[in-house]
Tab-separated table of C-alpha atoms in Angstrom:
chain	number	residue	atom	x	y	z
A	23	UNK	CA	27.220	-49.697	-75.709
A	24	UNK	CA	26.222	-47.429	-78.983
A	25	UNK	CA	26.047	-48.864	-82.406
A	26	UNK	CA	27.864	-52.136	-81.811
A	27	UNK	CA	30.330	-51.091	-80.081
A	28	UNK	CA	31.448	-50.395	-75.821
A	29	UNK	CA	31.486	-46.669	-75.998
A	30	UNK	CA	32.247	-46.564	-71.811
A	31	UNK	CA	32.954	-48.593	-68.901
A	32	UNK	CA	32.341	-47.124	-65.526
A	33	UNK	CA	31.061	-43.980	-63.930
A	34	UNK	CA	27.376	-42.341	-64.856
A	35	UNK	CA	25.830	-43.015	-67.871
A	36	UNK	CA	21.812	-43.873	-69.537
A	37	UNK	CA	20.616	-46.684	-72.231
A	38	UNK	CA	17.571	-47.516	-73.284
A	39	UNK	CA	18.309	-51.241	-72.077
A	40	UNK	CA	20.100	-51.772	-68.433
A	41	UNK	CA	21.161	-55.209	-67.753
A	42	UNK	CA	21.619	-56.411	-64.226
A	43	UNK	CA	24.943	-58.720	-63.879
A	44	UNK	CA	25.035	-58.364	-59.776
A	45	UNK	CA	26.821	-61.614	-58.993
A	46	UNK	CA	27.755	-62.271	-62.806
A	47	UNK	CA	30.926	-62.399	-64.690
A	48	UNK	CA	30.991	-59.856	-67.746
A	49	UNK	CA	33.361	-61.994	-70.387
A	50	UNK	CA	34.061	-60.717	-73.892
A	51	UNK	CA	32.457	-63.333	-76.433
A	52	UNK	CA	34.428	-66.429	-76.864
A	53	UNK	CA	36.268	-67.166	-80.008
A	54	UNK	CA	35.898	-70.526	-81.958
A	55	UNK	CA	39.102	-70.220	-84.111
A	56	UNK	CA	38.054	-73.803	-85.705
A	57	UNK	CA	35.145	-74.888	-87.123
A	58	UNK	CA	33.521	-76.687	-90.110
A	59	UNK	CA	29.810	-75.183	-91.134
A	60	UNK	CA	30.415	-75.344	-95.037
A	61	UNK	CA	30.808	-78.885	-97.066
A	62	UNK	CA	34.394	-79.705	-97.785
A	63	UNK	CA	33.233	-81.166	-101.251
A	64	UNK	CA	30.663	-80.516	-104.294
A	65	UNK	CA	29.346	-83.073	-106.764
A	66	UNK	CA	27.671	-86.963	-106.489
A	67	UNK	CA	30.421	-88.365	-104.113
A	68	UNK	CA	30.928	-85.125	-101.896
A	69	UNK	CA	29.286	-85.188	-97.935
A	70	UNK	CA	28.838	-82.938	-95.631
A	71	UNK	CA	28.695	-82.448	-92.024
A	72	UNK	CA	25.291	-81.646	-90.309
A	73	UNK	CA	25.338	-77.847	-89.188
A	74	UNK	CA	25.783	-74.996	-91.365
A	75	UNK	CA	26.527	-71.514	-90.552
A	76	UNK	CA	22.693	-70.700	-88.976
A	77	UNK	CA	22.366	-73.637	-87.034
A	78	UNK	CA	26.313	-73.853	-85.811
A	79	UNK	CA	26.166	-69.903	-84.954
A	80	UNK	CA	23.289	-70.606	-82.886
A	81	UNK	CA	24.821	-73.186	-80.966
A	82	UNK	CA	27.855	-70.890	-80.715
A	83	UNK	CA	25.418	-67.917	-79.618
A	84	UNK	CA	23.767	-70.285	-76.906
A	85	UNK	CA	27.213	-71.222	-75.304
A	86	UNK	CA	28.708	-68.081	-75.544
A	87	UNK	CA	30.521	-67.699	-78.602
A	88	UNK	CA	30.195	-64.941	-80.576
A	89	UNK	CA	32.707	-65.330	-83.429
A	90	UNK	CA	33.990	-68.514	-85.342
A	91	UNK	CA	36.619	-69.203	-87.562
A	92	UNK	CA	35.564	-71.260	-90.620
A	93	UNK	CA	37.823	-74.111	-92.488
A	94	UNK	CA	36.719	-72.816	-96.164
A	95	UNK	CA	37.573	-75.601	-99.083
A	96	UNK	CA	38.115	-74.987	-102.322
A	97	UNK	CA	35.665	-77.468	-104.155
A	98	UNK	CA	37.597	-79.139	-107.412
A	99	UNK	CA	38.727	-76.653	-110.195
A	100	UNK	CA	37.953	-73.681	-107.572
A	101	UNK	CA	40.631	-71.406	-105.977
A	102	UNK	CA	40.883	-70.097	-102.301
A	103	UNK	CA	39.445	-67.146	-103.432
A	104	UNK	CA	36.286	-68.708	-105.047
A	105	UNK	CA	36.117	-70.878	-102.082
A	106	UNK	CA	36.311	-68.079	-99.502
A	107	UNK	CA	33.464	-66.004	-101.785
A	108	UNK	CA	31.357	-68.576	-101.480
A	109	UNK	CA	31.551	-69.377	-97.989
A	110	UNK	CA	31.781	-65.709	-97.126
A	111	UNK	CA	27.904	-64.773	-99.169
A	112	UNK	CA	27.085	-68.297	-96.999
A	113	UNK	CA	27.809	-66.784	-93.785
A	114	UNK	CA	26.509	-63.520	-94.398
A	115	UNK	CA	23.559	-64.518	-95.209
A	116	UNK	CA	22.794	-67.528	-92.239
A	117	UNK	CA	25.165	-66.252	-89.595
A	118	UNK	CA	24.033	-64.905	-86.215
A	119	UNK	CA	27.585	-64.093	-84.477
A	120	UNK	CA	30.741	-62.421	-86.377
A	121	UNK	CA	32.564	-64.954	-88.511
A	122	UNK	CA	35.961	-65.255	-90.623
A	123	UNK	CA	37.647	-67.886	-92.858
A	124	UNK	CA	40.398	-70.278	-92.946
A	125	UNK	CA	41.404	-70.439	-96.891
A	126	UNK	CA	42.262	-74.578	-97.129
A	127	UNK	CA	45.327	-74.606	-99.157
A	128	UNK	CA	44.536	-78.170	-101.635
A	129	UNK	CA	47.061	-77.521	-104.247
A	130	UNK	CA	50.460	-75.354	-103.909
A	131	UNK	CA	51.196	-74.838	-107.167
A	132	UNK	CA	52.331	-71.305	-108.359
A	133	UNK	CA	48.658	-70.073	-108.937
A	134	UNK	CA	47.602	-71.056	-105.103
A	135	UNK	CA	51.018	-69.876	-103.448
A	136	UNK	CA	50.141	-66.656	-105.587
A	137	UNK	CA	46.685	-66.334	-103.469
A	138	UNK	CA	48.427	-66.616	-100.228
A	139	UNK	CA	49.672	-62.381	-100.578
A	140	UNK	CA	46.493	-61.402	-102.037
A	141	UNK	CA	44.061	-63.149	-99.299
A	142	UNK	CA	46.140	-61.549	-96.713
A	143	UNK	CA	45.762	-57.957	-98.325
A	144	UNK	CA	42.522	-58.752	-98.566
A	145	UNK	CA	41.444	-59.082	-94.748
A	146	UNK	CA	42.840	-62.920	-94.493
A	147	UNK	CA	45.287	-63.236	-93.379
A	148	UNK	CA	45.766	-67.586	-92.465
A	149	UNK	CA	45.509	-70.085	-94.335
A	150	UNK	CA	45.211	-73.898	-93.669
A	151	UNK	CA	47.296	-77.135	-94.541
A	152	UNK	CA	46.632	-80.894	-93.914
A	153	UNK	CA	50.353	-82.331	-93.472
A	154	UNK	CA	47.309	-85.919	-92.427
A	155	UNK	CA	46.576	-85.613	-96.485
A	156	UNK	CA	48.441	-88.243	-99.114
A	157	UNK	CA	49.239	-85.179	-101.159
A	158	UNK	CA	51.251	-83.610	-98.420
A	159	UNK	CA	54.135	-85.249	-98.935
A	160	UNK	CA	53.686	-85.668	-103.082
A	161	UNK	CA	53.814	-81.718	-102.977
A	162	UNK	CA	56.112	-80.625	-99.782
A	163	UNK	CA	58.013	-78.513	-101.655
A	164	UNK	CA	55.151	-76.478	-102.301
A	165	UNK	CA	53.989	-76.238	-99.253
A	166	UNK	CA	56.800	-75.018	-98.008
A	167	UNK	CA	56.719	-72.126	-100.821
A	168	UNK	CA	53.484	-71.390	-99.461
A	169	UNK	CA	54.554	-71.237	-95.921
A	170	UNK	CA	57.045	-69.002	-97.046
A	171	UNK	CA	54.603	-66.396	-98.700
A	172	UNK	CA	52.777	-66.888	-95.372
A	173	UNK	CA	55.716	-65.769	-93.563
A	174	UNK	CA	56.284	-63.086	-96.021
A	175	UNK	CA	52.847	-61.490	-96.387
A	176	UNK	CA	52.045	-61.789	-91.947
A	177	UNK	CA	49.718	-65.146	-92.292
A	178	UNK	CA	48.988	-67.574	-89.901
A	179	UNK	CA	48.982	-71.083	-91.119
A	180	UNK	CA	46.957	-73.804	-89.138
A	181	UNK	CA	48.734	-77.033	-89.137
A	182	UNK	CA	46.758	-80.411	-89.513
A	183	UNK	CA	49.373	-82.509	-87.934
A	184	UNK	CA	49.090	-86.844	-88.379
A	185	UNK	CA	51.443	-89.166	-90.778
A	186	UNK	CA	49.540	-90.339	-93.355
A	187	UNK	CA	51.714	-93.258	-94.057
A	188	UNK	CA	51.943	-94.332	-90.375
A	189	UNK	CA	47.761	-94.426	-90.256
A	190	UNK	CA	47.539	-96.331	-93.487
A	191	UNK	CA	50.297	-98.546	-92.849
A	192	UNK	CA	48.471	-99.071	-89.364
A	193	UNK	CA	44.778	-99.364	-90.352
A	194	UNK	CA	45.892	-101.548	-93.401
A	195	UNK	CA	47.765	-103.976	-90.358
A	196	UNK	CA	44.108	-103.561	-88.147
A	197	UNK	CA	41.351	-104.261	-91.025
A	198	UNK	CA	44.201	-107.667	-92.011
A	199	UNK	CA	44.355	-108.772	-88.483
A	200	UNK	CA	40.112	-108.441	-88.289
A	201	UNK	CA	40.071	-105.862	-85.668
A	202	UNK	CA	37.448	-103.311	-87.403
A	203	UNK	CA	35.627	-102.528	-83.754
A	204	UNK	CA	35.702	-98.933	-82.439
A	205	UNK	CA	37.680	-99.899	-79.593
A	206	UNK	CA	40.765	-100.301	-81.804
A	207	UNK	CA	40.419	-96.517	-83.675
A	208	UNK	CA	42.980	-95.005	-81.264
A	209	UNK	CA	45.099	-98.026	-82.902
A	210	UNK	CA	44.945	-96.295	-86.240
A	211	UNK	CA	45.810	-92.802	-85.590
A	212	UNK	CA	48.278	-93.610	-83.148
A	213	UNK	CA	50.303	-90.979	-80.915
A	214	UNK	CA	53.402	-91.617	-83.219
A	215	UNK	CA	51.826	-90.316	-86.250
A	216	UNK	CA	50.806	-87.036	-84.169
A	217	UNK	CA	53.992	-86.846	-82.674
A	218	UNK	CA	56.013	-86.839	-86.258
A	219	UNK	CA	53.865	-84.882	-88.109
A	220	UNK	CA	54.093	-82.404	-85.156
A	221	UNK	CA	57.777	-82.296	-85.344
A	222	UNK	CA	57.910	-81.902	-88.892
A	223	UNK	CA	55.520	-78.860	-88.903
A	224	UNK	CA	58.236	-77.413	-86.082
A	225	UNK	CA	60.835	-77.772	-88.565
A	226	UNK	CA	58.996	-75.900	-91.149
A	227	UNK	CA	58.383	-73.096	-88.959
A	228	UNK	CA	62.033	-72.974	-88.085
A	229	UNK	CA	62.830	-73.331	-91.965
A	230	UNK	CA	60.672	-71.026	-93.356
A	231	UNK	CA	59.677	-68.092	-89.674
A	232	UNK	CA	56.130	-68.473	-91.133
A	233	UNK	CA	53.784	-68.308	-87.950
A	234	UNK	CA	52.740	-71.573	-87.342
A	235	UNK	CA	49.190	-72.898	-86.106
A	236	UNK	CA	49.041	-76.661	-84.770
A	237	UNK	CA	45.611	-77.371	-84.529
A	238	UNK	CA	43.518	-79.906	-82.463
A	239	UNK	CA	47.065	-81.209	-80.898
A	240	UNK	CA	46.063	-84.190	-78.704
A	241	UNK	CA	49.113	-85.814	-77.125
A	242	UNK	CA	51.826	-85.236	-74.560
A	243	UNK	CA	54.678	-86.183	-77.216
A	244	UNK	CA	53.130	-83.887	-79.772
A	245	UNK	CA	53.090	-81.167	-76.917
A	246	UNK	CA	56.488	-81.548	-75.990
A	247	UNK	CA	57.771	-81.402	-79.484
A	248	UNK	CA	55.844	-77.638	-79.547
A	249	UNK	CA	57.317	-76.517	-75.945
A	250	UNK	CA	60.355	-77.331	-77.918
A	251	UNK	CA	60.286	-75.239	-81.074
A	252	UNK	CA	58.506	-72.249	-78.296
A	253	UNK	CA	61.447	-72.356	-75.992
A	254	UNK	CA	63.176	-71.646	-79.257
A	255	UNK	CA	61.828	-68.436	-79.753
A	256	UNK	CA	59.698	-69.773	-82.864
A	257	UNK	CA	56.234	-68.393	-83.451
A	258	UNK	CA	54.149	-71.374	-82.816
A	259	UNK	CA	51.381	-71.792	-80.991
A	260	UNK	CA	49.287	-74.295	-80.002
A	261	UNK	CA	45.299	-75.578	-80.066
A	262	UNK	CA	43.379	-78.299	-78.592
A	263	UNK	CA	39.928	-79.338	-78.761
A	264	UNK	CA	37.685	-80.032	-75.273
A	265	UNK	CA	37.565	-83.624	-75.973
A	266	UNK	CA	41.170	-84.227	-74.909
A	267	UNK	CA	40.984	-82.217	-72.041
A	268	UNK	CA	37.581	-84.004	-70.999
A	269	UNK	CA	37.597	-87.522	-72.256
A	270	UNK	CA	39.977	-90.517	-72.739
A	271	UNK	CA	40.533	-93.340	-74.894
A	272	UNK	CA	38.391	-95.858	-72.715
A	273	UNK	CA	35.400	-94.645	-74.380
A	274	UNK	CA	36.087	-96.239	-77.350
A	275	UNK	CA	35.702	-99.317	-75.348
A	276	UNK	CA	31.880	-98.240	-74.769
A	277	UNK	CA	28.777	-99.510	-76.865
A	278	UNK	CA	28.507	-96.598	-78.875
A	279	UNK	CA	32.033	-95.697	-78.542
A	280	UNK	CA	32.472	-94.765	-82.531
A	281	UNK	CA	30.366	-91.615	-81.257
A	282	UNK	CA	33.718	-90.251	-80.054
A	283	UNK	CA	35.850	-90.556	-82.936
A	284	UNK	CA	38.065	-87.223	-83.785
A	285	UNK	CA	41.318	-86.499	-86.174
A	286	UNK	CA	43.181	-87.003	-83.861
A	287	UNK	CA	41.786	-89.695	-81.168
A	288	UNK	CA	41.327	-89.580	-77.467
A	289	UNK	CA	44.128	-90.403	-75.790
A	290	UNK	CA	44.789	-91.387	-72.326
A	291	UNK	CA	44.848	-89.726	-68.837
A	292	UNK	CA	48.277	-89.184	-69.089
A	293	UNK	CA	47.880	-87.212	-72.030
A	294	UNK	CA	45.219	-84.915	-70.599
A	295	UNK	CA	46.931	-84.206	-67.831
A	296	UNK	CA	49.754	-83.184	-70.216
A	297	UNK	CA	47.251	-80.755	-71.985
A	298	UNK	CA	46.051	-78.845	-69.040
A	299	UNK	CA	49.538	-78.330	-68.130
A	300	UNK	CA	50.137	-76.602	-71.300
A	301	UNK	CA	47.014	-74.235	-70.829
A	302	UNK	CA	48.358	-73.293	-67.313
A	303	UNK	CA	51.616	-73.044	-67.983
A	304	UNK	CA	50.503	-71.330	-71.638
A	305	UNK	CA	51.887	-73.998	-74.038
A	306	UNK	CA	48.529	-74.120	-75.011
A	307	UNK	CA	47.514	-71.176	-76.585
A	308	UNK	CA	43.803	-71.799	-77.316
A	309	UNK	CA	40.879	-74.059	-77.052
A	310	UNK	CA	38.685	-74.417	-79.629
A	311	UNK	CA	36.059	-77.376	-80.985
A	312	UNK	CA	36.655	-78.555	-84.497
A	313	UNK	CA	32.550	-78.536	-84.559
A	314	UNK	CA	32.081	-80.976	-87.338
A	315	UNK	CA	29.129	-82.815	-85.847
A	316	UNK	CA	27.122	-86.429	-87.738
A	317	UNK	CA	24.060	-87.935	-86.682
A	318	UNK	CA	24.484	-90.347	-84.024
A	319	UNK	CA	23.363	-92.670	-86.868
A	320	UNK	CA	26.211	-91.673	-89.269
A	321	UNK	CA	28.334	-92.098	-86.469
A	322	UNK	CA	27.962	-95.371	-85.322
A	323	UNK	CA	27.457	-97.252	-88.861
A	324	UNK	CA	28.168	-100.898	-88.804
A	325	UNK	CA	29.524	-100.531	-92.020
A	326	UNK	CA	32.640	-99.055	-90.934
A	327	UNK	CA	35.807	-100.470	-89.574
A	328	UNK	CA	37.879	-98.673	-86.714
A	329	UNK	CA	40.200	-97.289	-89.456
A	330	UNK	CA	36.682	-95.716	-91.070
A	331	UNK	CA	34.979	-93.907	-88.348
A	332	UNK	CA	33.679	-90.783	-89.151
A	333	UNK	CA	35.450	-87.928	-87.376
A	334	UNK	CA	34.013	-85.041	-85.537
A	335	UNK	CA	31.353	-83.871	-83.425
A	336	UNK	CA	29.367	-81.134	-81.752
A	337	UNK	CA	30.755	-78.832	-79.159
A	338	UNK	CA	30.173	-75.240	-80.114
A	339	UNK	CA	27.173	-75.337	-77.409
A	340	UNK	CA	29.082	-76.503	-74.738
A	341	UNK	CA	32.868	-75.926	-74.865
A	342	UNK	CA	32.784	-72.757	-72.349
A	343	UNK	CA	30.335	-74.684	-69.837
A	344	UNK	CA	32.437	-77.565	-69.754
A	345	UNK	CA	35.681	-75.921	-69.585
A	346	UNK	CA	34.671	-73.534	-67.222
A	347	UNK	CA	33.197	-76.125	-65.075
A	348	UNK	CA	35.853	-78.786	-65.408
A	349	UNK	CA	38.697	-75.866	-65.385
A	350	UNK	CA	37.747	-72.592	-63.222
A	351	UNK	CA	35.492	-74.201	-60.885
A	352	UNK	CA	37.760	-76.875	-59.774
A	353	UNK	CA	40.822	-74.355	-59.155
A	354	UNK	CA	43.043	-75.802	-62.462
A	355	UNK	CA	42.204	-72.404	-64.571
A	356	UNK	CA	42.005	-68.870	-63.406
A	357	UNK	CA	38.963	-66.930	-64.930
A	358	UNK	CA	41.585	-64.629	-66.476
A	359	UNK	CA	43.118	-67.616	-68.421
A	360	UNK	CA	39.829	-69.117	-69.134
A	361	UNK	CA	39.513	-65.939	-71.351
A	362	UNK	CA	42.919	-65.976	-72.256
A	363	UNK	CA	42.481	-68.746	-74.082
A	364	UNK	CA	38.450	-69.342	-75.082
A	365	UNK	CA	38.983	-65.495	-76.790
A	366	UNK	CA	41.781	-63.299	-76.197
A	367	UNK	CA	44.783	-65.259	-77.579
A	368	UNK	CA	42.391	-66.123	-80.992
A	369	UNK	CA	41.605	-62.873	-81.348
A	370	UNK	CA	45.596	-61.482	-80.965
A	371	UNK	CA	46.619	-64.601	-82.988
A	372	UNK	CA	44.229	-63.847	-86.091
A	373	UNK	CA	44.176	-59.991	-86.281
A	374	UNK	CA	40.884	-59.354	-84.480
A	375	UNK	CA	41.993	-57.605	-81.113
A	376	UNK	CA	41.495	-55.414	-79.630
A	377	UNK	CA	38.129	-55.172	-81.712
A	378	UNK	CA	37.068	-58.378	-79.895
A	379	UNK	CA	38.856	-60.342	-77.166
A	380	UNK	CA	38.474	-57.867	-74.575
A	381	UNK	CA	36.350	-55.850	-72.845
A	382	UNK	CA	37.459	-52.280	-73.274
A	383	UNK	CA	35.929	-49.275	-75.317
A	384	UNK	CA	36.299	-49.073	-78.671
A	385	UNK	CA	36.013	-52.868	-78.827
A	386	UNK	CA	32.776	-54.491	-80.678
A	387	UNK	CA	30.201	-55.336	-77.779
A	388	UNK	CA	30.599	-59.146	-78.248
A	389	UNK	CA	29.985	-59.392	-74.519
A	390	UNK	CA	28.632	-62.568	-71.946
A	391	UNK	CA	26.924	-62.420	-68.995
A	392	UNK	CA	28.530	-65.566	-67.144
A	393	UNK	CA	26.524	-67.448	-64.378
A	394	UNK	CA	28.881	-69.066	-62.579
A	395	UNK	CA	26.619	-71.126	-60.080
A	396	UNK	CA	24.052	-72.341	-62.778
A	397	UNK	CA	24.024	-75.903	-62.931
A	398	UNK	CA	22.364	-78.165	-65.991
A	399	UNK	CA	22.580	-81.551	-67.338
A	400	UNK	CA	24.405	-81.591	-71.120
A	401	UNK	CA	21.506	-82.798	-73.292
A	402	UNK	CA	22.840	-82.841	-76.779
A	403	UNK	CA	18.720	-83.577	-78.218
A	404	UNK	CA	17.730	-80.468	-77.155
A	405	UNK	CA	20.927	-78.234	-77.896
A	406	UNK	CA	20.924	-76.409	-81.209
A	407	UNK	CA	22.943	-78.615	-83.511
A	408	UNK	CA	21.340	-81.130	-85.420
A	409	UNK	CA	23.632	-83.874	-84.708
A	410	UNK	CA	21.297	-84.726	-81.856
A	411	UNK	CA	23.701	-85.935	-78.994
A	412	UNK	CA	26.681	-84.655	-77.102
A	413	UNK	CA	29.449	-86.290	-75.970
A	414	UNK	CA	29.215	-85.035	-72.527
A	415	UNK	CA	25.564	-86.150	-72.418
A	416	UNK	CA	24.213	-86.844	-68.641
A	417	UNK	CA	27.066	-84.348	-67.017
A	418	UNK	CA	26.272	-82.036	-64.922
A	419	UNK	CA	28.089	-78.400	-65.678
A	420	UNK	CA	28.434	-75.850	-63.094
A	421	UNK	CA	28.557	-72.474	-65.059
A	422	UNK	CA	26.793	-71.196	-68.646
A	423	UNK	CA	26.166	-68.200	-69.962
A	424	UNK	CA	23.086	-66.366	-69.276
A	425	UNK	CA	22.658	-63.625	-71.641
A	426	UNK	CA	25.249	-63.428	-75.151
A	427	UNK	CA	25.825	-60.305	-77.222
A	428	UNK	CA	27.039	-60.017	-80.516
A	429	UNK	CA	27.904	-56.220	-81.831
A	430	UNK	CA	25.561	-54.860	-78.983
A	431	UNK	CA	22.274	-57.328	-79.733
A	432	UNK	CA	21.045	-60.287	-77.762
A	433	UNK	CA	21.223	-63.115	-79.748
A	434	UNK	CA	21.178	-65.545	-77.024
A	435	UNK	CA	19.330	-66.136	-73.918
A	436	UNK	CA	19.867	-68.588	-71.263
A	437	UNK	CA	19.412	-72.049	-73.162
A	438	UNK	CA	17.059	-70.407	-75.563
């Protein structure tokens, strides 16, 4: 490695540092396509989640993640563009590990579809729409402008995909009928609302050949609706978080089971087997977290009703472990598709390879030295983000990195 960068693999060579990986895998640097370290908001009534870019790129440093993909809103009166400056001077200034942004597209009105072509020749090149927000479907037509310029100008948009009308018209029926517990949250956001929403963004992508994005997909009828529009030949492809490979609705039957709320909601076994089908068979394109952690506090307020929960939580610190120990050391993922779909797939997918994604010279030394046989106990009050827990607290994981490289520098050492 010289200057940030793998200069030569193999044969003789000198450094000033030698690293010993006997018995270790060498990995390029996962790739969290999805993540949310900047506030969505500004102003009195605005929130924000807990990490920001130097706490969440630590996390991502310590569980061997070396670049993340940030949602970046526009706060009200701003464009994309003053959005994307400001998160851009906010990451270069806090972050640890490489970074780039998601533009959130708010308003398509000619001024914003304008952006879309300028962004792109300007180094970014996706874009992201909520089809979950009211204003969807009061603006459609715009959106699918906008998805059009995406098609036109080579960006990638990233789909939210729920029915807004189907969750109010079902969290309207649960808060009437008195059933505000966490238990009944899957009961708002049901699979329906995923599954139509899913389908419509499939149309779009057939309507308008913009490459399409479906994020955080949860569900084996939103899934199937994707291997669908794929078999097709359309250019869609496919994320989902850890949680739904990991964990099912029964949690929400738990004490604290409002900890595990997430646009969309856990679903059942059924459903997660359905996912890591998709990753083997390569329906699934990518995993990545949605890191958008609260306090345990903020997370399990009385106040709110199962149609209020607050959504998110933190998993930049442990989404390799886990999937590597729930996926390549129990035979259902290859450690070639492991990195398939933790880094390589992001990277072709968003215009970073083969600068990152793979281990090859020329490429940036985003590198991991992987310990396959380490074993620890998830304790989310002693990881890096400040929401304090993790929702596979008390698990034991077989397999976390041991040293993590970004651009040729250490940034990360064991749990340190």
């Amino acid at each position: 490695v010289e200057d940030g960068r793998i200069v030569q693999l193999g044969g003789s060579m000198t450094g000033e540092t030698e690293i010993d990986a006997t018995d270790r895998y060498v990995l390029p640097g996962g790739i969290d396509a999805h993540v949310h370290l900047t506030a969505p908001g500004s102003g009195p009534d605005s929130w924000s989640w807990v990490d920001d870019f130097e706490v969440g790129t630590r996390a991502a440093a310590a569980g061997g993640i070396t670049c993340v993909g940030n949602m970046s809103f526009p706060h009200g009166g701003q464009s994309m563009a003053d959005g994307l400056a400001r998160d851009l001077a906010d990451a270069e200034a806090k972050a640890i590990v490489d970074h780039f942004q998601h533009p959130v597209l708010m308003t398509p009105d000619e001024t914003g579809v304008g952006e879309i072509e300028e962004l792109a020749a300007a180094g970014h090149p996706s874009l992201k729409i909520f089809l979950s927000f009211r204003r969807f479907d009061r603006n459609v037509d715009g959106y699918l402008r906008a998805m059009q310029a995406a098609a036109a100008s080579g960006s990638v948009v990233a789909v939210h995909c729920e029915d807004p009308a189907i969750m109010h018209c079902c969290g309207t029926a649960l808060t009437e009928a008195g059933h505000t517990e966490a238990r009944h949250f899957p009961e708002s956001r049901p699979v329906e609302a995923e599954r139509i929403a899913t389908e419509r963004a499939v149309g779009y992508c057939a309507t308008t050949g913009a490459t399409t994005y479906v994020v955080h997909l949860s569900s084996a009828a939103a899934l199937a609706a994707c291997r669908a529009g794929r078999s097709r030949g359309l250019p869609l492809y496919v994320e989902t978080r850890p949680i739904y490979l990991h964990l099912n609705r029964d949690r929400f039957a738990e004490p604290d089971g409002a900890k595990y709320a997430g646009a969309p909601p856990l679903r059942t076994d059924a459903d997660r087997a359905a996912l890591w089908a998709g990753l083997a068979d390569g329906t699934v394109s990518t995993v990545c977290t949605d890191h958008a952690p609260w306090t345990l506090e903020d997370k399990l307020d009385p106040s709110l009703t199962a149609a209020e929960l607050r959504h998110g939580m933190a998993e930049l610190e442990t989404m390799l472990p886990v999937l590597w120990s729930e996926g390549v050391a129990t035979g259902k993922l290859s450690v070639a598709r492991f990195v398939e779909v933790t880094s390589t797939s992001a990277a072709r997918l968003f215009g970073l390879y083969p600068g990152k994604g793979t281990v090859a010279p020329g490429s940036d030394a985003d590198l991991v030295i992987w310990n396959p046989e380490e074993i620890r106990v998830v304790d989310g009050a002693t990881m890096h983000s400040r929401a304090g827990y993790s929702p596979y607290d008390g698990w034991e994981i077989t397999g976390w990195p041991e040293l993590t490289i970004s651009r040729g520098e250490i940034v990360a050492r064991g749990s340190d």
